[in-house]
mmCIF file of N, CA and C in Angstrom:
data_model
loop_
_atom_site.group_PDB
_atom_site.id
_atom_site.type_symbol
_atom_site.label_atom_id
_atom_site.label_comp_id
_atom_site.label_asym_id
_atom_site.label_seq_id
_atom_site.Cartn_x
_atom_site.Cartn_y
_atom_site.Cartn_z
ATOM 1 N N MET A 1377 -24.358 19.537 40.731
ATOM 2 C CA MET A 1377 -22.906 19.602 40.802
ATOM 3 C C MET A 1377 -22.293 18.240 40.480
ATOM 4 N N LYS A 1378 -22.943 17.176 40.940
ATOM 5 C CA LYS A 1378 -22.439 15.829 40.694
ATOM 6 C C LYS A 1378 -22.474 15.521 39.192
ATOM 7 N N LYS A 1379 -23.541 15.949 38.515
ATOM 8 C CA LYS A 1379 -23.649 15.716 37.081
ATOM 9 C C LYS A 1379 -22.571 16.486 36.326
ATOM 10 N N LEU A 1380 -22.263 17.683 36.792
ATOM 11 C CA LEU A 1380 -21.238 18.491 36.158
ATOM 12 C C LEU A 1380 -19.861 17.832 36.313
ATOM 13 N N THR A 1381 -19.579 17.257 37.450
ATOM 14 C CA THR A 1381 -18.313 16.570 37.694
ATOM 15 C C THR A 1381 -18.200 15.340 36.801
ATOM 16 N N ILE A 1382 -19.273 14.582 36.683
ATOM 17 C CA ILE A 1382 -19.267 13.388 35.831
ATOM 18 C C ILE A 1382 -19.087 13.798 34.365
ATOM 19 N N LEU A 1383 -19.775 14.835 33.965
ATOM 20 C CA LEU A 1383 -19.656 15.317 32.594
ATOM 21 C C LEU A 1383 -18.227 15.773 32.296
ATOM 22 N N PHE A 1384 -17.606 16.465 33.238
ATOM 23 C CA PHE A 1384 -16.221 16.906 33.082
ATOM 24 C C PHE A 1384 -15.277 15.706 32.978
ATOM 25 N N ALA A 1385 -15.489 14.683 33.821
ATOM 26 C CA ALA A 1385 -14.645 13.483 33.785
ATOM 27 C C ALA A 1385 -14.780 12.757 32.452
ATOM 28 N N VAL A 1386 -15.985 12.658 31.929
ATOM 29 C CA VAL A 1386 -16.204 12.012 30.630
ATOM 30 C C VAL A 1386 -15.519 12.811 29.523
ATOM 31 N N PHE A 1387 -15.616 14.123 29.615
ATOM 32 C CA PHE A 1387 -14.966 14.966 28.622
ATOM 33 C C PHE A 1387 -13.448 14.785 28.642
ATOM 34 N N VAL A 1388 -12.856 14.748 29.829
ATOM 35 C CA VAL A 1388 -11.405 14.587 29.954
ATOM 36 C C VAL A 1388 -10.973 13.233 29.417
ATOM 37 N N LEU A 1389 -11.685 12.172 29.784
ATOM 38 C CA LEU A 1389 -11.325 10.841 29.298
ATOM 39 C C LEU A 1389 -11.503 10.739 27.784
ATOM 40 N N GLY A 1390 -12.548 11.325 27.254
ATOM 41 C CA GLY A 1390 -12.774 11.310 25.814
ATOM 42 C C GLY A 1390 -11.705 12.057 25.051
ATOM 43 N N SER A 1391 -11.291 13.189 25.559
ATOM 44 C CA SER A 1391 -10.255 13.965 24.877
ATOM 45 C C SER A 1391 -8.901 13.276 24.967
ATOM 46 N N MET A 1392 -8.634 12.557 26.035
ATOM 47 C CA MET A 1392 -7.372 11.822 26.149
ATOM 48 C C MET A 1392 -7.315 10.716 25.109
ATOM 49 N N GLN A 1393 -8.435 10.088 24.858
ATOM 50 C CA GLN A 1393 -8.464 9.010 23.876
ATOM 51 C C GLN A 1393 -8.248 9.558 22.471
ATOM 52 N N ILE A 1394 -8.759 10.728 22.186
ATOM 53 C CA ILE A 1394 -8.560 11.336 20.873
ATOM 54 C C ILE A 1394 -7.085 11.623 20.641
ATOM 55 N N PHE A 1395 -6.410 12.165 21.657
ATOM 56 C CA PHE A 1395 -4.996 12.470 21.509
ATOM 57 C C PHE A 1395 -4.137 11.212 21.477
ATOM 58 N N ALA A 1396 -4.604 10.121 22.072
ATOM 59 C CA ALA A 1396 -3.824 8.887 22.109
ATOM 60 C C ALA A 1396 -3.970 8.080 20.832
ATOM 61 N N SER A 1397 -4.977 8.391 20.017
ATOM 62 C CA SER A 1397 -5.172 7.607 18.795
ATOM 63 C C SER A 1397 -4.002 7.833 17.850
ATOM 64 N N ASN A 1398 -3.702 6.788 17.085
ATOM 65 C CA ASN A 1398 -2.551 6.818 16.199
ATOM 66 C C ASN A 1398 -3.014 7.100 14.778
ATOM 67 N N ASN A 1399 -2.484 8.128 14.158
ATOM 68 C CA ASN A 1399 -2.839 8.468 12.790
ATOM 69 C C ASN A 1399 -1.838 7.914 11.788
ATOM 70 N N ASN A 1400 -0.955 7.029 12.200
ATOM 71 C CA ASN A 1400 0.086 6.502 11.330
ATOM 72 C C ASN A 1400 -0.379 5.519 10.270
ATOM 73 N N PRO A 1401 -1.479 4.756 10.435
ATOM 74 C CA PRO A 1401 -1.793 3.782 9.398
ATOM 75 C C PRO A 1401 -1.907 4.377 8.004
ATOM 76 N N SER A 1402 -2.547 5.508 7.839
ATOM 77 C CA SER A 1402 -2.648 6.079 6.491
ATOM 78 C C SER A 1402 -1.282 6.555 6.010
ATOM 79 N N ASN A 1403 -0.472 7.099 6.912
ATOM 80 C CA ASN A 1403 0.874 7.526 6.557
ATOM 81 C C ASN A 1403 1.724 6.313 6.185
ATOM 82 N N SER A 1404 1.603 5.219 6.945
ATOM 83 C CA SER A 1404 2.350 3.996 6.651
ATOM 84 C C SER A 1404 1.909 3.408 5.319
ATOM 85 N N GLU A 1405 0.612 3.453 5.056
ATOM 86 C CA GLU A 1405 0.113 2.938 3.786
ATOM 87 C C GLU A 1405 0.613 3.778 2.621
ATOM 88 N N GLN A 1406 0.726 5.076 2.809
ATOM 89 C CA GLN A 1406 1.273 5.947 1.765
ATOM 90 C C GLN A 1406 2.741 5.632 1.532
ATOM 91 N N GLN A 1407 3.487 5.377 2.603
ATOM 92 C CA GLN A 1407 4.891 5.005 2.459
ATOM 93 C C GLN A 1407 5.027 3.671 1.735
ATOM 94 N N LEU A 1408 4.139 2.727 2.049
ATOM 95 C CA LEU A 1408 4.143 1.433 1.375
ATOM 96 C C LEU A 1408 3.849 1.615 -0.107
ATOM 97 N N ARG A 1409 2.874 2.453 -0.433
ATOM 98 C CA ARG A 1409 2.546 2.724 -1.831
ATOM 99 C C ARG A 1409 3.745 3.319 -2.563
ATOM 100 N N ASN A 1410 4.429 4.263 -1.921
ATOM 101 C CA ASN A 1410 5.598 4.888 -2.536
ATOM 102 C C ASN A 1410 6.712 3.869 -2.764
ATOM 103 N N GLN A 1411 6.898 2.962 -1.810
ATOM 104 C CA GLN A 1411 7.945 1.958 -1.955
ATOM 105 C C GLN A 1411 7.608 0.991 -3.094
ATOM 106 N N ILE A 1412 6.340 0.636 -3.229
ATOM 107 C CA ILE A 1412 5.930 -0.248 -4.319
ATOM 108 C C ILE A 1412 6.099 0.455 -5.657
ATOM 109 N N ALA A 1413 5.762 1.734 -5.713
ATOM 110 C CA ALA A 1413 5.949 2.495 -6.953
ATOM 111 C C ALA A 1413 7.422 2.513 -7.356
ATOM 112 N N THR A 1414 8.305 2.620 -6.383
ATOM 113 C CA THR A 1414 9.737 2.598 -6.664
ATOM 114 C C THR A 1414 10.168 1.237 -7.197
ATOM 115 N N LEU A 1415 9.645 0.157 -6.607
ATOM 116 C CA LEU A 1415 10.004 -1.185 -7.059
ATOM 117 C C LEU A 1415 9.498 -1.477 -8.475
ATOM 118 N N LEU A 1416 8.407 -0.839 -8.860
ATOM 119 C CA LEU A 1416 7.816 -1.113 -10.171
ATOM 120 C C LEU A 1416 8.252 -0.136 -11.259
ATOM 121 N N GLU A 1417 9.249 0.683 -10.981
ATOM 122 C CA GLU A 1417 9.735 1.626 -11.986
ATOM 123 C C GLU A 1417 10.499 0.905 -13.089
ATOM 124 N N ASN A 1418 10.529 1.520 -14.261
ATOM 125 C CA ASN A 1418 11.309 1.076 -15.414
ATOM 126 C C ASN A 1418 11.057 -0.379 -15.812
ATOM 127 N N PRO A 1419 9.891 -0.667 -16.369
ATOM 128 C CA PRO A 1419 9.634 -2.039 -16.835
ATOM 129 C C PRO A 1419 10.607 -2.408 -17.954
ATOM 130 N N GLU A 1420 10.989 -3.677 -17.989
ATOM 131 C CA GLU A 1420 12.011 -4.134 -18.929
ATOM 132 C C GLU A 1420 11.409 -4.907 -20.098
ATOM 133 N N PHE A 1421 10.225 -4.545 -20.522
ATOM 134 C CA PHE A 1421 9.618 -5.210 -21.667
ATOM 135 C C PHE A 1421 9.011 -4.164 -22.588
ATOM 136 N N ASN A 1422 8.811 -4.545 -23.833
ATOM 137 C CA ASN A 1422 8.271 -3.615 -24.826
ATOM 138 C C ASN A 1422 6.752 -3.561 -24.722
ATOM 139 N N LEU A 1423 6.232 -2.373 -24.808
ATOM 140 C CA LEU A 1423 4.789 -2.176 -24.749
ATOM 141 C C LEU A 1423 4.218 -2.124 -26.154
ATOM 142 N N ASP A 1424 3.190 -2.941 -26.405
ATOM 143 C CA ASP A 1424 2.519 -2.916 -27.699
ATOM 144 C C ASP A 1424 1.456 -1.824 -27.735
ATOM 145 N N LYS A 1425 0.860 -1.545 -26.588
ATOM 146 C CA LYS A 1425 -0.205 -0.559 -26.492
ATOM 147 C C LYS A 1425 0.340 0.719 -25.866
ATOM 148 N N GLN A 1426 -0.469 1.781 -25.892
ATOM 149 C CA GLN A 1426 -0.076 3.035 -25.254
ATOM 150 C C GLN A 1426 0.005 2.897 -23.743
ATOM 151 N N GLN A 1427 -0.872 2.067 -23.170
ATOM 152 C CA GLN A 1427 -0.840 1.863 -21.726
ATOM 153 C C GLN A 1427 -1.336 0.460 -21.393
ATOM 154 N N LEU A 1428 -0.832 -0.074 -20.306
ATOM 155 C CA LEU A 1428 -1.278 -1.357 -19.784
ATOM 156 C C LEU A 1428 -1.741 -1.127 -18.361
ATOM 157 N N LYS A 1429 -2.809 -1.813 -17.987
ATOM 158 C CA LYS A 1429 -3.345 -1.670 -16.640
ATOM 159 C C LYS A 1429 -3.343 -3.015 -15.941
ATOM 160 N N ALA A 1430 -3.192 -2.960 -14.632
ATOM 161 C CA ALA A 1430 -3.250 -4.167 -13.819
ATOM 162 C C ALA A 1430 -3.802 -3.802 -12.450
ATOM 163 N N SER A 1431 -4.454 -4.757 -11.849
ATOM 164 C CA SER A 1431 -4.934 -4.615 -10.481
ATOM 165 C C SER A 1431 -4.189 -5.638 -9.635
ATOM 166 N N ILE A 1432 -3.555 -5.171 -8.572
ATOM 167 C CA ILE A 1432 -2.680 -6.029 -7.767
ATOM 168 C C ILE A 1432 -3.253 -6.153 -6.356
ATOM 169 N N GLU A 1433 -3.308 -7.375 -5.852
ATOM 170 C CA GLU A 1433 -3.668 -7.626 -4.458
ATOM 171 C C GLU A 1433 -2.463 -8.266 -3.788
ATOM 172 N N PHE A 1434 -2.090 -7.739 -2.625
ATOM 173 C CA PHE A 1434 -0.942 -8.269 -1.903
ATOM 174 C C PHE A 1434 -1.146 -8.098 -0.413
ATOM 175 N N THR A 1435 -0.298 -8.758 0.338
ATOM 176 C CA THR A 1435 -0.301 -8.633 1.791
ATOM 177 C C THR A 1435 1.149 -8.607 2.263
ATOM 178 N N LEU A 1436 1.349 -8.362 3.523
ATOM 179 C CA LEU A 1436 2.686 -8.395 4.116
ATOM 180 C C LEU A 1436 2.767 -9.584 5.064
ATOM 181 N N ASN A 1437 3.835 -10.374 4.961
ATOM 182 C CA ASN A 1437 3.979 -11.517 5.865
ATOM 183 C C ASN A 1437 4.678 -11.090 7.154
ATOM 184 N N GLY A 1438 4.929 -12.036 8.030
ATOM 185 C CA GLY A 1438 5.519 -11.755 9.336
ATOM 186 C C GLY A 1438 6.930 -11.197 9.280
ATOM 187 N N GLU A 1439 7.659 -11.476 8.199
ATOM 188 C CA GLU A 1439 9.029 -10.973 8.064
ATOM 189 C C GLU A 1439 9.083 -9.606 7.385
ATOM 190 N N GLY A 1440 7.919 -9.011 7.125
ATOM 191 C CA GLY A 1440 7.889 -7.700 6.488
ATOM 192 C C GLY A 1440 8.140 -7.765 4.999
ATOM 193 N N GLU A 1441 7.756 -8.873 4.367
ATOM 194 C CA GLU A 1441 7.934 -9.042 2.933
ATOM 195 C C GLU A 1441 6.581 -8.933 2.232
ATOM 196 N N ILE A 1442 6.602 -8.420 1.017
ATOM 197 C CA ILE A 1442 5.388 -8.325 0.199
ATOM 198 C C ILE A 1442 5.101 -9.694 -0.387
ATOM 199 N N VAL A 1443 3.868 -10.144 -0.262
ATOM 200 C CA VAL A 1443 3.435 -11.405 -0.867
ATOM 201 C C VAL A 1443 2.311 -11.063 -1.845
ATOM 202 N N VAL A 1444 2.581 -11.231 -3.132
ATOM 203 C CA VAL A 1444 1.596 -10.928 -4.164
ATOM 204 C C VAL A 1444 0.571 -12.051 -4.201
ATOM 205 N N LEU A 1445 -0.694 -11.688 -4.045
ATOM 206 C CA LEU A 1445 -1.770 -12.672 -4.066
ATOM 207 C C LEU A 1445 -2.324 -12.843 -5.480
ATOM 208 N N THR A 1446 -2.698 -11.743 -6.125
ATOM 209 C CA THR A 1446 -3.190 -11.813 -7.498
ATOM 210 C C THR A 1446 -2.724 -10.596 -8.283
ATOM 211 N N VAL A 1447 -2.558 -10.810 -9.574
ATOM 212 C CA VAL A 1447 -2.297 -9.730 -10.516
ATOM 213 C C VAL A 1447 -3.307 -9.910 -11.639
ATOM 214 N N ASP A 1448 -4.241 -8.987 -11.732
ATOM 215 C CA ASP A 1448 -5.298 -9.069 -12.736
ATOM 216 C C ASP A 1448 -4.930 -8.171 -13.911
ATOM 217 N N SER A 1449 -4.448 -8.802 -14.987
ATOM 218 C CA SER A 1449 -4.070 -8.076 -16.189
ATOM 219 C C SER A 1449 -4.248 -8.995 -17.380
ATOM 220 N N GLU A 1450 -4.481 -8.390 -18.539
ATOM 221 C CA GLU A 1450 -4.622 -9.169 -19.765
ATOM 222 C C GLU A 1450 -3.270 -9.599 -20.322
ATOM 223 N N ASP A 1451 -2.228 -8.887 -19.994
ATOM 224 C CA ASP A 1451 -0.900 -9.132 -20.540
ATOM 225 C C ASP A 1451 -0.087 -10.007 -19.589
ATOM 226 N N LEU A 1452 0.421 -11.121 -20.082
ATOM 227 C CA LEU A 1452 1.214 -12.026 -19.249
ATOM 228 C C LEU A 1452 2.541 -11.405 -18.832
ATOM 229 N N ASP A 1453 3.099 -10.528 -19.679
ATOM 230 C CA ASP A 1453 4.357 -9.857 -19.325
ATOM 231 C C ASP A 1453 4.177 -8.982 -18.089
ATOM 232 N N VAL A 1454 3.030 -8.330 -17.983
ATOM 233 C CA VAL A 1454 2.758 -7.472 -16.827
ATOM 234 C C VAL A 1454 2.658 -8.325 -15.569
ATOM 235 N N LYS A 1455 1.973 -9.450 -15.667
ATOM 236 C CA LYS A 1455 1.840 -10.337 -14.501
ATOM 237 C C LYS A 1455 3.200 -10.811 -14.009
ATOM 238 N N SER A 1456 4.028 -11.290 -14.914
ATOM 239 C CA SER A 1456 5.345 -11.778 -14.494
ATOM 240 C C SER A 1456 6.239 -10.643 -14.011
ATOM 241 N N PHE A 1457 6.113 -9.449 -14.632
ATOM 242 C CA PHE A 1457 6.893 -8.288 -14.204
ATOM 243 C C PHE A 1457 6.552 -7.908 -12.764
ATOM 244 N N VAL A 1458 5.268 -7.820 -12.453
ATOM 245 C CA VAL A 1458 4.835 -7.424 -11.111
ATOM 246 C C VAL A 1458 5.275 -8.467 -10.093
ATOM 247 N N LYS A 1459 5.070 -9.732 -10.396
ATOM 248 C CA LYS A 1459 5.444 -10.790 -9.444
ATOM 249 C C LYS A 1459 6.943 -10.825 -9.210
ATOM 250 N N SER A 1460 7.725 -10.648 -10.261
ATOM 251 C CA SER A 1460 9.179 -10.698 -10.085
ATOM 252 C C SER A 1460 9.706 -9.487 -9.324
ATOM 253 N N ARG A 1461 9.073 -8.336 -9.505
ATOM 254 C CA ARG A 1461 9.542 -7.125 -8.835
ATOM 255 C C ARG A 1461 9.068 -7.008 -7.387
ATOM 256 N N LEU A 1462 7.896 -7.586 -7.068
ATOM 257 C CA LEU A 1462 7.324 -7.377 -5.739
ATOM 258 C C LEU A 1462 7.411 -8.572 -4.802
ATOM 259 N N ASN A 1463 7.234 -9.780 -5.342
ATOM 260 C CA ASN A 1463 7.099 -10.942 -4.471
ATOM 261 C C ASN A 1463 8.323 -11.143 -3.576
ATOM 262 N N TYR A 1464 8.083 -11.186 -2.286
ATOM 263 C CA TYR A 1464 9.074 -11.425 -1.234
ATOM 264 C C TYR A 1464 10.155 -10.349 -1.155
ATOM 265 N N LYS A 1465 9.817 -9.141 -1.559
ATOM 266 C CA LYS A 1465 10.725 -8.005 -1.359
ATOM 267 C C LYS A 1465 10.434 -7.411 0.011
ATOM 268 N N LYS A 1466 11.490 -7.106 0.753
ATOM 269 C CA LYS A 1466 11.347 -6.536 2.097
ATOM 270 C C LYS A 1466 10.900 -5.081 2.009
ATOM 271 N N VAL A 1467 10.053 -4.694 2.960
ATOM 272 C CA VAL A 1467 9.651 -3.297 3.081
ATOM 273 C C VAL A 1467 10.296 -2.725 4.335
ATOM 274 N N ASP A 1468 10.263 -1.406 4.458
ATOM 275 C CA ASP A 1468 10.840 -0.755 5.634
ATOM 276 C C ASP A 1468 10.213 -1.304 6.908
ATOM 277 N N SER A 1469 10.997 -1.379 7.960
ATOM 278 C CA SER A 1469 10.503 -1.922 9.225
ATOM 279 C C SER A 1469 9.379 -1.065 9.805
ATOM 280 N N LYS A 1470 9.376 0.233 9.514
ATOM 281 C CA LYS A 1470 8.299 1.106 9.995
ATOM 282 C C LYS A 1470 6.977 0.750 9.330
ATOM 283 N N ILE A 1471 7.046 0.302 8.093
ATOM 284 C CA ILE A 1471 5.845 -0.015 7.328
ATOM 285 C C ILE A 1471 5.330 -1.407 7.671
ATOM 286 N N SER A 1472 6.200 -2.334 7.973
ATOM 287 C CA SER A 1472 5.818 -3.741 8.110
ATOM 288 C C SER A 1472 4.883 -4.015 9.285
ATOM 289 N N ASN A 1473 4.674 -3.059 10.181
ATOM 290 C CA ASN A 1473 3.789 -3.289 11.325
ATOM 291 C C ASN A 1473 2.363 -2.815 11.050
ATOM 292 N N ILE A 1474 1.982 -2.680 9.788
ATOM 293 C CA ILE A 1474 0.634 -2.229 9.426
ATOM 294 C C ILE A 1474 -0.405 -3.232 9.893
ATOM 295 N N GLY A 1475 -0.099 -4.493 9.838
ATOM 296 C CA GLY A 1475 -1.058 -5.495 10.282
ATOM 297 C C GLY A 1475 -1.368 -6.484 9.182
ATOM 298 N N ASN A 1476 -2.299 -7.358 9.490
ATOM 299 C CA ASN A 1476 -2.661 -8.431 8.583
ATOM 300 C C ASN A 1476 -3.796 -7.966 7.675
ATOM 301 N N LYS A 1477 -3.463 -7.290 6.589
ATOM 302 C CA LYS A 1477 -4.436 -6.728 5.667
ATOM 303 C C LYS A 1477 -4.131 -7.197 4.256
ATOM 304 N N VAL A 1478 -5.157 -7.189 3.430
ATOM 305 C CA VAL A 1478 -4.975 -7.403 1.999
ATOM 306 C C VAL A 1478 -5.077 -6.029 1.348
ATOM 307 N N PHE A 1479 -4.025 -5.645 0.664
ATOM 308 C CA PHE A 1479 -3.961 -4.344 0.015
ATOM 309 C C PHE A 1479 -4.287 -4.506 -1.460
ATOM 310 N N LYS A 1480 -4.961 -3.515 -2.009
ATOM 311 C CA LYS A 1480 -5.279 -3.495 -3.436
ATOM 312 C C LYS A 1480 -4.711 -2.211 -4.012
ATOM 313 N N ILE A 1481 -4.036 -2.353 -5.128
ATOM 314 C CA ILE A 1481 -3.439 -1.198 -5.777
ATOM 315 C C ILE A 1481 -3.597 -1.377 -7.288
ATOM 316 N N SER A 1482 -3.827 -0.279 -7.990
ATOM 317 C CA SER A 1482 -3.890 -0.371 -9.444
ATOM 318 C C SER A 1482 -2.606 0.159 -10.052
ATOM 319 N N LEU A 1483 -2.238 -0.461 -11.144
ATOM 320 C CA LEU A 1483 -0.998 -0.129 -11.819
ATOM 321 C C LEU A 1483 -1.322 0.273 -13.244
ATOM 322 N N LYS A 1484 -0.712 1.345 -13.691
ATOM 323 C CA LYS A 1484 -0.853 1.779 -15.077
ATOM 324 C C LYS A 1484 0.555 2.009 -15.610
ATOM 325 N N ILE A 1485 0.898 1.284 -16.662
ATOM 326 C CA ILE A 1485 2.207 1.435 -17.306
ATOM 327 C C ILE A 1485 1.980 2.142 -18.624
ATOM 328 N N LEU A 1486 2.610 3.301 -18.769
ATOM 329 C CA LEU A 1486 2.462 4.107 -19.980
ATOM 330 C C LEU A 1486 3.643 3.887 -20.902
ATOM 331 N N LYS A 1487 3.369 3.858 -22.207
ATOM 332 C CA LYS A 1487 4.422 3.734 -23.203
ATOM 333 C C LYS A 1487 5.189 5.051 -23.249
ATOM 334 N N PRO A 1488 6.518 5.002 -23.190
ATOM 335 C CA PRO A 1488 7.290 6.246 -23.242
ATOM 336 C C PRO A 1488 7.067 6.963 -24.568
ATOM 337 N N GLU A 1489 7.034 8.269 -24.508
ATOM 338 C CA GLU A 1489 6.825 9.066 -25.723
ATOM 339 C C GLU A 1489 8.058 9.007 -26.600
ATOM 340 N N GLY A 1490 7.828 8.969 -27.906
ATOM 341 C CA GLY A 1490 8.942 8.940 -28.850
ATOM 342 C C GLY A 1490 9.450 7.539 -29.118
ATOM 343 N N VAL A 1491 8.793 6.522 -28.584
ATOM 344 C CA VAL A 1491 9.246 5.143 -28.818
ATOM 345 C C VAL A 1491 8.255 4.449 -29.699
#
């Protein structure tokens, strides 16, 4: 009977921890991705190729601003475009509490059809 009581107590404590866990980090990261996609819309330079690719590493500072660490691309216009659009732009206050992480995102800019 004592073992059954202990087993029940462990089960209750374990299930409470499952319900208390926060599933928001992936949701917050998705919101951050969506906000970055919005900031990077409509590039203001001419594309020579059908598509340009870049790999971006960034973090969030204490004020909830995006800090671009690296932009890995062959095209200098893409590097300056990403840095000018993202660096020190504020994100939503709900997103800014993600923590001290380095985020990696890939960017693909497609040439508009008919141009």
